[in-house]
PDB file of C-alpha atoms in Angstrom:
ATOM      1  CA  MET A   1      82.917  73.494  90.822  1.00 33.00           C
ATOM      2  CA  LYS A   2      86.513  74.589  90.606  1.00 38.00           C
ATOM      3  CA  ILE A   3      87.208  78.279  90.818  1.00 42.00           C
ATOM      4  CA  ARG A   4      89.708  79.137  88.142  1.00 43.00           C
ATOM      5  CA  LEU A   5      91.961  81.996  89.060  1.00 42.00           C
ATOM      6  CA  LEU A   6      93.217  84.583  86.653  1.00 43.00           C
ATOM      7  CA  TYR A   7      95.927  86.476  88.425  1.00 38.00           C
ATOM      8  CA  LEU A   8      97.333  89.797  87.524  1.00 38.00           C
ATOM      9  CA  LEU A   9     100.979  90.560  88.047  1.00 33.00           C
ATOM     10  CA  VAL A  10     101.568  94.274  88.233  1.00 34.00           C
ATOM     11  CA  VAL A  11     105.297  94.796  88.289  1.00 30.00           C
ATOM     12  CA  ILE A  12     105.854  98.118  90.030  1.00 27.00           C
ATOM     13  CA  ALA A  13     109.618  98.020  89.522  1.00 27.00           C
ATOM     14  CA  SER A  14     109.349  98.581  85.778  1.00 31.00           C
ATOM     15  CA  SER A  15     107.348 101.382  84.217  1.00 32.00           C
ATOM     16  CA  SER A  16     107.371  99.483  80.931  1.00 38.00           C
ATOM     17  CA  ALA A  17     105.781  96.354  82.370  1.00 43.00           C
ATOM     18  CA  PHE A  18     102.975  96.493  79.796  1.00 46.00           C
ATOM     19  CA  ALA A  19     103.500  97.499  76.185  1.00 54.00           C
ATOM     20  CA  SER A  20      99.940  98.847  75.902  1.00 77.00           C
ATOM     21  CA  ASP A  21      96.834  99.517  77.937  1.00 91.00           C
ATOM     22  CA  ILE A  22      94.636  96.527  78.742  1.00 93.00           C
ATOM     23  CA  LEU A  23      90.896  96.257  79.302  1.00 95.00           C
ATOM     24  CA  ILE A  24      89.963  93.049  81.109  1.00 95.00           C
ATOM     25  CA  LYS A  25      86.249  92.347  80.658  1.00 96.00           C
ATOM     26  CA  ASN A  26      83.890  90.016  82.495  1.00 95.00           C
ATOM     27  CA  VAL A  27      85.863  89.021  85.588  1.00 95.00           C
ATOM     28  CA  LEU A  28      84.782  88.058  89.077  1.00 94.00           C
ATOM     29  CA  ILE A  29      86.850  90.334  91.315  1.00 93.00           C
ATOM     30  CA  TYR A  30      88.118  89.247  94.714  1.00 91.00           C
ATOM     31  CA  ASP A  31      89.471  92.571  95.941  1.00 86.00           C
ATOM     32  CA  GLY A  32      91.270  91.367  99.073  1.00 83.00           C
ATOM     33  CA  THR A  33      88.947  93.112 101.556  1.00 87.00           C
ATOM     34  CA  GLY A  34      87.156  89.916 102.586  1.00 88.00           C
ATOM     35  CA  GLY A  35      83.919  91.063 100.977  1.00 92.00           C
ATOM     36  CA  LYS A  36      81.954  89.073  98.451  1.00 95.00           C
ATOM     37  CA  PRO A  37      83.391  88.944  94.943  1.00 94.00           C
ATOM     38  CA  PHE A  38      81.730  91.128  92.315  1.00 95.00           C
ATOM     39  CA  LYS A  39      81.495  91.109  88.530  1.00 96.00           C
ATOM     40  CA  ALA A  40      83.253  93.996  86.782  1.00 96.00           C
ATOM     41  CA  ASP A  41      85.815  95.091  84.205  1.00 96.00           C
ATOM     42  CA  VAL A  42      89.336  96.352  84.922  1.00 94.00           C
ATOM     43  CA  ARG A  43      91.337  98.887  82.918  1.00 93.00           C
ATOM     44  CA  ILE A  44      95.129  98.865  83.235  1.00 91.00           C
ATOM     45  CA  LYS A  45      97.137 101.831  81.988  1.00 90.00           C
ATOM     46  CA  GLY A  46     100.864 101.271  81.949  1.00 85.00           C
ATOM     47  CA  ASP A  47     101.665  99.490  85.195  1.00 78.00           C
ATOM     48  CA  ARG A  48      98.644 100.714  87.197  1.00 85.00           C
ATOM     49  CA  ILE A  49      95.039  99.693  87.629  1.00 89.00           C
ATOM     50  CA  ALA A  50      93.303 102.825  86.312  1.00 92.00           C
ATOM     51  CA  GLU A  51      89.632 101.908  86.568  1.00 92.00           C
ATOM     52  CA  ILE A  52      87.303  99.210  87.872  1.00 94.00           C
ATOM     53  CA  GLY A  53      83.629  99.243  86.890  1.00 95.00           C
ATOM     54  CA  LYS A  54      80.793  97.549  85.115  1.00 95.00           C
ATOM     55  CA  ASN A  55      80.670  97.680  81.322  1.00 95.00           C
ATOM     56  CA  LEU A  56      83.781  99.817  80.829  1.00 96.00           C
ATOM     57  CA  PRO A  57      84.032 100.945  77.198  1.00 95.00           C
ATOM     58  CA  ILE A  58      87.062 100.024  75.134  1.00 93.00           C
ATOM     59  CA  GLN A  59      89.328 102.992  74.413  1.00 91.00           C
ATOM     60  CA  ALA A  60      91.776 103.635  71.605  1.00 89.00           C
ATOM     61  CA  GLY A  61      94.969 101.705  72.269  1.00 87.00           C
ATOM     62  CA  ASP A  62      93.338  99.167  74.618  1.00 90.00           C
ATOM     63  CA  VAL A  63      94.105  95.490  74.262  1.00 93.00           C
ATOM     64  CA  LEU A  64      90.836  93.711  75.026  1.00 94.00           C
ATOM     65  CA  ARG A  65      90.834  90.525  77.128  1.00 93.00           C
ATOM     66  CA  ASP A  66      87.446  88.908  77.708  1.00 94.00           C
ATOM     67  CA  GLU A  67      87.974  86.491  80.577  1.00 93.00           C
ATOM     68  CA  HIS A  68      84.458  84.988  80.558  1.00 93.00           C
ATOM     69  CA  GLY A  69      83.885  84.989  84.326  1.00 90.00           C
ATOM     70  CA  LEU A  70      87.333  83.954  85.527  1.00 91.00           C
ATOM     71  CA  ALA A  71      88.345  85.188  88.976  1.00 90.00           C
ATOM     72  CA  LEU A  72      90.687  88.164  89.301  1.00 89.00           C
ATOM     73  CA  ALA A  73      92.491  88.761  92.574  1.00 85.00           C
ATOM     74  CA  PRO A  74      95.261  91.044  93.782  1.00 83.00           C
ATOM     75  CA  GLY A  75      98.686  89.495  94.037  1.00 85.00           C
ATOM     76  CA  PHE A  76      99.186  87.237  97.012  1.00 88.00           C
ATOM     77  CA  ILE A  77     101.918  87.666  99.637  1.00 91.00           C
ATOM     78  CA  ASP A  78     103.928  84.618 100.702  1.00 92.00           C
ATOM     79  CA  MET A  79     104.853  85.458 104.300  1.00 92.00           C
ATOM     80  CA  HIS A  80     107.339  82.597 104.676  1.00 91.00           C
ATOM     81  CA  SER A  81     109.505  82.101 101.649  1.00 89.00           C
ATOM     82  CA  HIS A  82     113.010  81.066 100.712  1.00 89.00           C
ATOM     83  CA  HIS A  83     112.786  82.398  97.170  1.00 87.00           C
ATOM     84  CA  ASP A  84     115.773  84.663  97.675  1.00 88.00           C
ATOM     85  CA  HIS A  85     117.899  81.530  97.194  1.00 87.00           C
ATOM     86  CA  GLY A  86     118.282  81.083  93.454  1.00 87.00           C
ATOM     87  CA  ILE A  87     116.102  84.003  92.370  1.00 91.00           C
ATOM     88  CA  PHE A  88     118.799  85.328  90.035  1.00 91.00           C
ATOM     89  CA  GLU A  89     118.765  81.997  88.180  1.00 90.00           C
ATOM     90  CA  ASP A  90     114.938  82.092  87.884  1.00 88.00           C
ATOM     91  CA  LEU A  91     113.925  85.752  87.573  1.00 90.00           C
ATOM     92  CA  ASP A  92     110.437  84.696  86.445  1.00 88.00           C
ATOM     93  CA  ALA A  93     109.933  82.930  89.806  1.00 87.00           C
ATOM     94  CA  GLU A  94     107.555  80.583  88.041  1.00 85.00           C
ATOM     95  CA  ALA A  95     107.016  78.356  91.068  1.00 84.00           C
ATOM     96  CA  VAL A  96     105.217  81.172  92.890  1.00 86.00           C
ATOM     97  CA  SER A  97     104.155  83.623  90.191  1.00 84.00           C
ATOM     98  CA  ARG A  98     101.996  80.946  88.514  1.00 82.00           C
ATOM     99  CA  GLN A  99     100.094  80.727  91.803  1.00 84.00           C
ATOM    100  CA  GLY A 100      99.410  84.465  91.877  1.00 85.00           C
ATOM    101  CA  VAL A 101     102.130  85.319  94.411  1.00 90.00           C
ATOM    102  CA  THR A 102     103.559  88.764  93.699  1.00 90.00           C
ATOM    103  CA  THR A 103     105.440  89.452  96.953  1.00 92.00           C
ATOM    104  CA  VAL A 104     107.555  87.212  99.160  1.00 92.00           C
ATOM    105  CA  LEU A 105     108.967  87.747 102.645  1.00 94.00           C
ATOM    106  CA  VAL A 106     112.346  86.134 103.250  1.00 92.00           C
ATOM    107  CA  GLY A 107     114.780  85.849 106.150  1.00 91.00           C
ATOM    108  CA  GLN A 108     112.327  84.736 108.830  1.00 88.00           C
ATOM    109  CA  ASP A 109     114.175  81.544 109.790  1.00 89.00           C
ATOM    110  CA  GLY A 110     117.201  83.439 111.058  1.00 90.00           C
ATOM    111  CA  ASP A 111     119.158  83.307 107.810  1.00 90.00           C
ATOM    112  CA  SER A 112     119.192  86.293 105.480  1.00 92.00           C
ATOM    113  CA  ASN A 113     121.298  87.762 102.711  1.00 91.00           C
ATOM    114  CA  PHE A 114     124.335  89.676 103.920  1.00 92.00           C
ATOM    115  CA  PRO A 115     124.827  92.442 103.382  1.00 93.00           C
ATOM    116  CA  ILE A 116     121.132  92.830 102.655  1.00 91.00           C
ATOM    117  CA  ALA A 117     121.737  96.126 100.841  1.00 93.00           C
ATOM    118  CA  ASP A 118     123.798  94.224  98.253  1.00 94.00           C
ATOM    119  CA  PHE A 119     120.937  91.770  97.680  1.00 93.00           C
ATOM    120  CA  PHE A 120     118.442  94.597  97.088  1.00 93.00           C
ATOM    121  CA  SER A 121     120.932  96.477  94.913  1.00 95.00           C
ATOM    122  CA  HIS A 122     121.333  93.357  92.765  1.00 94.00           C
ATOM    123  CA  LEU A 123     117.517  93.065  92.543  1.00 92.00           C
ATOM    124  CA  GLU A 124     117.278  96.663  91.357  1.00 93.00           C
ATOM    125  CA  LYS A 125     119.804  95.977  88.598  1.00 94.00           C
ATOM    126  CA  THR A 126     118.317  92.584  87.728  1.00 92.00           C
ATOM    127  CA  PRO A 127     114.621  92.761  88.658  1.00 91.00           C
ATOM    128  CA  ALA A 128     112.674  89.612  89.374  1.00 91.00           C
ATOM    129  CA  ALA A 129     109.014  89.041  88.489  1.00 90.00           C
ATOM    130  CA  ILE A 130     108.101  89.187  92.183  1.00 91.00           C
ATOM    131  CA  ASN A 131     108.629  91.747  94.926  1.00 92.00           C
ATOM    132  CA  PHE A 132     110.820  91.035  97.939  1.00 92.00           C
ATOM    133  CA  ALA A 133     110.649  92.068 101.570  1.00 93.00           C
ATOM    134  CA  SER A 134     113.278  90.753 103.946  1.00 93.00           C
ATOM    135  CA  MET A 135     113.823  90.352 107.627  1.00 92.00           C
ATOM    136  CA  VAL A 136     117.382  90.610 108.858  1.00 91.00           C
ATOM    137  CA  GLY A 137     118.120  87.117 110.102  1.00 90.00           C
ATOM    138  CA  HIS A 138     119.214  86.815 113.725  1.00 92.00           C
ATOM    139  CA  ALA A 139     121.597  83.977 112.861  1.00 93.00           C
ATOM    140  CA  THR A 140     123.124  86.085 110.100  1.00 93.00           C
ATOM    141  CA  ILE A 141     123.731  88.959 112.516  1.00 92.00           C
ATOM    142  CA  ARG A 142     125.159  86.593 115.148  1.00 93.00           C
ATOM    143  CA  GLU A 143     127.488  85.051 112.583  1.00 93.00           C
ATOM    144  CA  GLN A 144     128.749  88.503 111.525  1.00 92.00           C
ATOM    145  CA  VAL A 145     129.350  89.577 115.133  1.00 94.00           C
ATOM    146  CA  MET A 146     130.676  86.356 116.641  1.00 93.00           C
ATOM    147  CA  GLY A 147     132.136  84.629 113.611  1.00 84.00           C
TER     148      GLY A 147
END
């Protein structure tokens, strides 16, 4: 039996990520601790998970999503990515966000954006659908020092 995955992208960079509060009912939660999954409901207020529990009541202003037993997991981290190349042409980062990836680490092959502060400044002004962490590439530093 295939496990279907419903992933939740919580975009921390934008406080207006969700137009309204959401109550997700009837999900199988994989919480990232390595423990067994459990059945519960999840309430999201704004851009934060506000409550997890069984049989949460709907509240005024909630958008109800009954997911009928789909799996819900925290965003995944891609520890070896090159998604910094071309991210400003594909801010939705569909190739990874559709797989539940919410954070990528870039720069681990020795090549990184330079100056890295400019890259992160550009991301702040033009946010992508995923979060970025970056190593400072050794080859990039060597190139800047030695030419």
